[in-house]
Tab-separated table of C-alpha atoms in Angstrom:
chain	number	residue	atom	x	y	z
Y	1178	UNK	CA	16.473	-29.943	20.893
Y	1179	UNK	CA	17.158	-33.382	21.296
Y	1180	UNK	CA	15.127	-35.648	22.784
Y	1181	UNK	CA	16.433	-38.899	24.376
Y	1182	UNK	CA	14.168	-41.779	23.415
Y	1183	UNK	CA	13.334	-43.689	26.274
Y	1184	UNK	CA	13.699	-47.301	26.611
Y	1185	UNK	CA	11.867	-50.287	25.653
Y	1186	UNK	CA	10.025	-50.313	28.938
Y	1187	UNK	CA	7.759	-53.446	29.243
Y	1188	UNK	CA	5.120	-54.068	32.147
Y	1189	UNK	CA	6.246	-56.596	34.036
Y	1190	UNK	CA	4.570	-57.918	37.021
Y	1191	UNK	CA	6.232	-59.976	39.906
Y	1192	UNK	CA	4.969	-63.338	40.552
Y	1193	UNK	CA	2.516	-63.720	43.650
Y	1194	UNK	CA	3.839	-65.572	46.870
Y	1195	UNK	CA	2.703	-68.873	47.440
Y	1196	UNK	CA	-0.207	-68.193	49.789
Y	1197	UNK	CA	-1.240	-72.347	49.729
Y	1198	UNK	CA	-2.568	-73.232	53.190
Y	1199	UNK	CA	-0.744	-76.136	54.779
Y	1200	UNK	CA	-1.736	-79.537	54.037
Y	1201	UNK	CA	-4.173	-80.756	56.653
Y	1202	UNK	CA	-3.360	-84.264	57.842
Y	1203	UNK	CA	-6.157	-86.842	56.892
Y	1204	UNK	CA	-8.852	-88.281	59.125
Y	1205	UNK	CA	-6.936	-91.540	58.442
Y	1206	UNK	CA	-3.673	-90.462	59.876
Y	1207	UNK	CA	-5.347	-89.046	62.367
Y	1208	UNK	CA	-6.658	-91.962	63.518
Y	1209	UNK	CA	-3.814	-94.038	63.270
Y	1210	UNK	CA	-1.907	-91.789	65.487
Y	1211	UNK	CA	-4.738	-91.903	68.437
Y	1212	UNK	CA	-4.283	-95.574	67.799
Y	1213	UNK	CA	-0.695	-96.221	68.232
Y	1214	UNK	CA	-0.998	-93.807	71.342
Y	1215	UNK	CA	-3.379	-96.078	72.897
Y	1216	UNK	CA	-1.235	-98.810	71.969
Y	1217	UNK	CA	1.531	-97.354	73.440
Y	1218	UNK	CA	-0.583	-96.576	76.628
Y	1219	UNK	CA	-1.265	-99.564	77.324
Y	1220	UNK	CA	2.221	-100.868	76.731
Y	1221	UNK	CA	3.423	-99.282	79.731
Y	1222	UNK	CA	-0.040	-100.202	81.545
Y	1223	UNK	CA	1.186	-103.244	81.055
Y	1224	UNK	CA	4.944	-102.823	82.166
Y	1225	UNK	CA	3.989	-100.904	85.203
Y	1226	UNK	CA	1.641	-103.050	86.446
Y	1227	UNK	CA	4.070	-106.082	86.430
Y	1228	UNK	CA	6.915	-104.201	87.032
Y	1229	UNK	CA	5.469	-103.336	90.624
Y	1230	UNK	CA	3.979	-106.783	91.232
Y	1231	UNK	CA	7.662	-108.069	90.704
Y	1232	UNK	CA	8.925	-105.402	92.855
Y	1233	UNK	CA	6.370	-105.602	95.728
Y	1234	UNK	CA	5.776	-109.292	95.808
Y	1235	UNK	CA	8.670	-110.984	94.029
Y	1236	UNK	CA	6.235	-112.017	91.754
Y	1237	UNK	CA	4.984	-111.334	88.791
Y	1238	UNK	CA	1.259	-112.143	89.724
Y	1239	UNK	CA	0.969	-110.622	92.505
Y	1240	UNK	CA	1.586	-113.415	94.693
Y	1241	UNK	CA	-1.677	-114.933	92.739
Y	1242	UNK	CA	-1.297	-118.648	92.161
Y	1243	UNK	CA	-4.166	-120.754	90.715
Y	1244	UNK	CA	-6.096	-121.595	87.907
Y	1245	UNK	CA	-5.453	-118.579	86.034
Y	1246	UNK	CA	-1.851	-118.636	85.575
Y	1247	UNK	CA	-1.879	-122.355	84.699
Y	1248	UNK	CA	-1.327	-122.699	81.077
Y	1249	UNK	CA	-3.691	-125.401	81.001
Y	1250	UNK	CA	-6.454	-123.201	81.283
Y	1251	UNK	CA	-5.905	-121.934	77.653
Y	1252	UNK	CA	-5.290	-124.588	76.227
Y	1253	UNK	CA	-8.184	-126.550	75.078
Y	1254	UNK	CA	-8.055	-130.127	74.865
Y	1255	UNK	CA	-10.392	-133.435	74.688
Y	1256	UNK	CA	-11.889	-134.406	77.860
Y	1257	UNK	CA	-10.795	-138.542	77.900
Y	1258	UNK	CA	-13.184	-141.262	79.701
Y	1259	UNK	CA	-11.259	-143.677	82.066
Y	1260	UNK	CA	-12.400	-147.215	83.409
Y	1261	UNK	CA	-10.901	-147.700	86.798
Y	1262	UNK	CA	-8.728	-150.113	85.099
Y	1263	UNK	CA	-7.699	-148.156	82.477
Y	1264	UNK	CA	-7.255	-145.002	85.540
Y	1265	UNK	CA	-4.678	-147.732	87.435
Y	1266	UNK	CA	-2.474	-147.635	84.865
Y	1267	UNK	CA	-1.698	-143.864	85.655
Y	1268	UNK	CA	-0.556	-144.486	89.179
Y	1269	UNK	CA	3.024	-142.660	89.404
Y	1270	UNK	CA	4.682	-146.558	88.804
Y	1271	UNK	CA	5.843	-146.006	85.425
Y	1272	UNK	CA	8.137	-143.474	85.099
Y	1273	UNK	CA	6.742	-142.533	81.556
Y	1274	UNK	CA	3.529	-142.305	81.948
Y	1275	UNK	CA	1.660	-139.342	83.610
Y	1276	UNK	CA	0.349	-139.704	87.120
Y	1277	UNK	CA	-3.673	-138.914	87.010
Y	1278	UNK	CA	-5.585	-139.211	90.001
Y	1279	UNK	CA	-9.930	-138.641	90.599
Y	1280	UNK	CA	-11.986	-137.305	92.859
Y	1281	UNK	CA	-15.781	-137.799	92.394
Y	1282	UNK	CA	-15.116	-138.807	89.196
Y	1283	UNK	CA	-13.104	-135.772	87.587
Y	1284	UNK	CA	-9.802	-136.762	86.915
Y	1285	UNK	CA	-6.673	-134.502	86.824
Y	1286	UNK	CA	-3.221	-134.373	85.702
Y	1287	UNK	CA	-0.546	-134.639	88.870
Y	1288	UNK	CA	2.484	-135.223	87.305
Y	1289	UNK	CA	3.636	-131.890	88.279
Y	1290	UNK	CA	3.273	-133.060	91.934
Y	1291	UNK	CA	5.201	-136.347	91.238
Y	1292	UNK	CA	7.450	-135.622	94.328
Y	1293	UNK	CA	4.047	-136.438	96.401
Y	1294	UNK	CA	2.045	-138.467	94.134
Y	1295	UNK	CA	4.420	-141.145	92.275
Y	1296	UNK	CA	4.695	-144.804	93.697
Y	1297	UNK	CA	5.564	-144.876	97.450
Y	1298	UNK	CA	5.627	-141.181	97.809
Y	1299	UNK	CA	3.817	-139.153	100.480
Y	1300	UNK	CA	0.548	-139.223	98.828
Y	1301	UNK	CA	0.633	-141.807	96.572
Y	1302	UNK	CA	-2.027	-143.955	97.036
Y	1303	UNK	CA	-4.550	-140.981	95.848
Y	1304	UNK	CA	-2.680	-141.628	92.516
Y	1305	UNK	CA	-4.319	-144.238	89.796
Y	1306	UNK	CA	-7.891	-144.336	91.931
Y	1307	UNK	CA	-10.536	-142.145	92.913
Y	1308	UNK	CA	-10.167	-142.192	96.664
Y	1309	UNK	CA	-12.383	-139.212	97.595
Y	1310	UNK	CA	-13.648	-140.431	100.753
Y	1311	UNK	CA	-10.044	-140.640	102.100
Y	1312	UNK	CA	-10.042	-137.301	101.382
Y	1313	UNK	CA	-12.031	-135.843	104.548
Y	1314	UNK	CA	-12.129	-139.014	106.445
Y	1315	UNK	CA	-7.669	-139.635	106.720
Y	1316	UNK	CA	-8.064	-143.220	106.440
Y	1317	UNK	CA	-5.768	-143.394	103.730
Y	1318	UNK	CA	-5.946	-148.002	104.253
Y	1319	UNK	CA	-9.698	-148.328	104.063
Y	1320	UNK	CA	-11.424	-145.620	102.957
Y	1321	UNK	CA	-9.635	-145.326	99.192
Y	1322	UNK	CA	-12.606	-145.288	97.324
Y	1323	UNK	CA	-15.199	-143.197	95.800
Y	1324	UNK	CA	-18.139	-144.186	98.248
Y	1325	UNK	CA	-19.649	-141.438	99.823
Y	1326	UNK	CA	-22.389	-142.770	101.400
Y	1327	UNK	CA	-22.887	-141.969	105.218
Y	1328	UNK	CA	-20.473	-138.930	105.282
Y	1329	UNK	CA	-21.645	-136.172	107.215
Y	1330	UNK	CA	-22.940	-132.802	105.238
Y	1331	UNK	CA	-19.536	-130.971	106.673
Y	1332	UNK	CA	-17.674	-133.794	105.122
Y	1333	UNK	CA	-19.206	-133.659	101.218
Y	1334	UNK	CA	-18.292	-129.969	101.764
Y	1335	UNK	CA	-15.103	-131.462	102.329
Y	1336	UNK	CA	-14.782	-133.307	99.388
Y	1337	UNK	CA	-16.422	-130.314	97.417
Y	1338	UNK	CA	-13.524	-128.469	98.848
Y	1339	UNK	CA	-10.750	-130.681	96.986
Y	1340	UNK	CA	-11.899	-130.987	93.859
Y	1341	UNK	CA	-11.781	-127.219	93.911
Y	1342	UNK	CA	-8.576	-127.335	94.858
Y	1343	UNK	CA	-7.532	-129.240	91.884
Y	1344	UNK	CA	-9.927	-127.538	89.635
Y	1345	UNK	CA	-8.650	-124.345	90.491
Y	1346	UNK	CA	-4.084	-125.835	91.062
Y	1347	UNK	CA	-1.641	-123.335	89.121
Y	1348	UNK	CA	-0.329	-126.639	87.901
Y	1349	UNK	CA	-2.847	-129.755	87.957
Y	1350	UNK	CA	-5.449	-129.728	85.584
Y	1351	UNK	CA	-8.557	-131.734	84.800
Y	1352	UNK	CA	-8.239	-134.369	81.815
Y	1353	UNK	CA	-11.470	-136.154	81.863
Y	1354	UNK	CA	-13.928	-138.335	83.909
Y	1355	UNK	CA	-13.474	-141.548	85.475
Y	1356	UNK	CA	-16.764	-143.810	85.147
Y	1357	UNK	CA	-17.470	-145.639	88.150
Y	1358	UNK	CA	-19.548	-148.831	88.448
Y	1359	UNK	CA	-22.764	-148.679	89.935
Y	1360	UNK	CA	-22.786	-149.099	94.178
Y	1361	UNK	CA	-25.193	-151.547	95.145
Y	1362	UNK	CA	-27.116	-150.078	97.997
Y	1363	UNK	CA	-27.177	-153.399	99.900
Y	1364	UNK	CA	-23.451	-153.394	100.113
Y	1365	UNK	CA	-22.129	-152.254	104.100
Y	1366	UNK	CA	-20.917	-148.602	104.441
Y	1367	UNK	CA	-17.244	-148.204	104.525
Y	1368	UNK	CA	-16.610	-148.695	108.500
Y	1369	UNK	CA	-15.422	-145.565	110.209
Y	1370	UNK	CA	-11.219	-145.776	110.309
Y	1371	UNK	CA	-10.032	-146.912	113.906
Y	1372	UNK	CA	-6.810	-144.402	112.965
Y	1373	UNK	CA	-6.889	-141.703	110.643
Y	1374	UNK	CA	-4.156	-139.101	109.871
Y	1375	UNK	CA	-4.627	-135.604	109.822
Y	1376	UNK	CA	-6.445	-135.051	106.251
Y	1377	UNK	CA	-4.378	-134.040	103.272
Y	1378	UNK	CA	-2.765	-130.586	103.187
Y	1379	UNK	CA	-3.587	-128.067	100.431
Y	1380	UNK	CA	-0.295	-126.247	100.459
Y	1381	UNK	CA	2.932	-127.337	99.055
Y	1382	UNK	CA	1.550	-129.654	96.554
């Protein structure tokens, strides 16, 4: 009887599957992702929300015009002192200098205005001076100073009133203070006007 020898038969096993869980993102990742979602949120927060201003108002504001969209405002700069000799020299006549006017003794940057505040123009004589008792009274001959005395409570509200405007102007901004000389009390009251115009208008300027 033969028998057949049987072969050379060796165990061999197969190798196991990879069975390794799936990296798991970091916690850093993570948060960077949440992050550039938020950034991306507000993005188009952003867009949206000036986007429909344009498309509502024409504007990009809103229609809002003041103090807050007046570059000015963020940009920082030294408050200057002016004698009202040195403030004179700022009075829309020379073409290369800016126009500054006061009003109670803050003084603000018109140049943007020049159309109504350079030499002859509309307004002016409020240019180079603090004339802020011509401001509620319209007499814009005899009353260009910055004597308040005998002005009625409605009228200081008056003049409170325009140096907001200016404070407050999407293009004027306040430069610095004009320093006045003292008034002696024994001097006469500015005379009431015998013909004043109809006060200064706060639009359009």
């Amino acid at each position: 009887m033969i028998h057949k020898r049987k072969g050379n038969t060796s165990d061999t096993k197969s190798e196991p599957a990879n069975t390794a869980e799936p990296t798991k993102p970091s916690p850093k990742s993570s948060q960077q992702s949440v992050i550039s979602s938020l950034f991306a949120a507000v993005f188009w927060a952003i867009v949206l929300f000036f986007g429909a201003s344009y498309l509502i108002t024409e504007s990009w504001t809103w229609g809002y015009r003041g103090k807050w969209t007046n570059i000015h405002t963020y940009w920082p700069r030294e408050q200057l002192v002016f004698t009202e000799q040195e403030l004179r020299k700022y009075d829309g006549s020379n073409p290369n200098l800016p126009i500054y006017l006061a009003i109670d003794g803050d003084v603000y940057d018109v140049t943007e205005g020049r159309g109504w505040y350079s030499h002859g123009a509309s307004y002016g004589h409020f240019a180079g001076r603090d004339a802020a008792r011509a401001y509620v009274t319209g007499c814009f001959k005899d009353h260009l100073t910055h004597d308040l005395r005998g002005l009625s409570e409605a009228q200081i509200k008056g003049v409170e009133h325009w140096k907001k405007f200016y404070a407050n102007h999407h293009t004027y901004y306040k430069v610095g203070r004009v320093l006045h000389d003292p008034i002696d009390p024994n001097t006469p009251i500015p005379p009431p006007c015998k013909k004043s115009v109809p006060q200064k208008p706060s639009s359009g300027q």
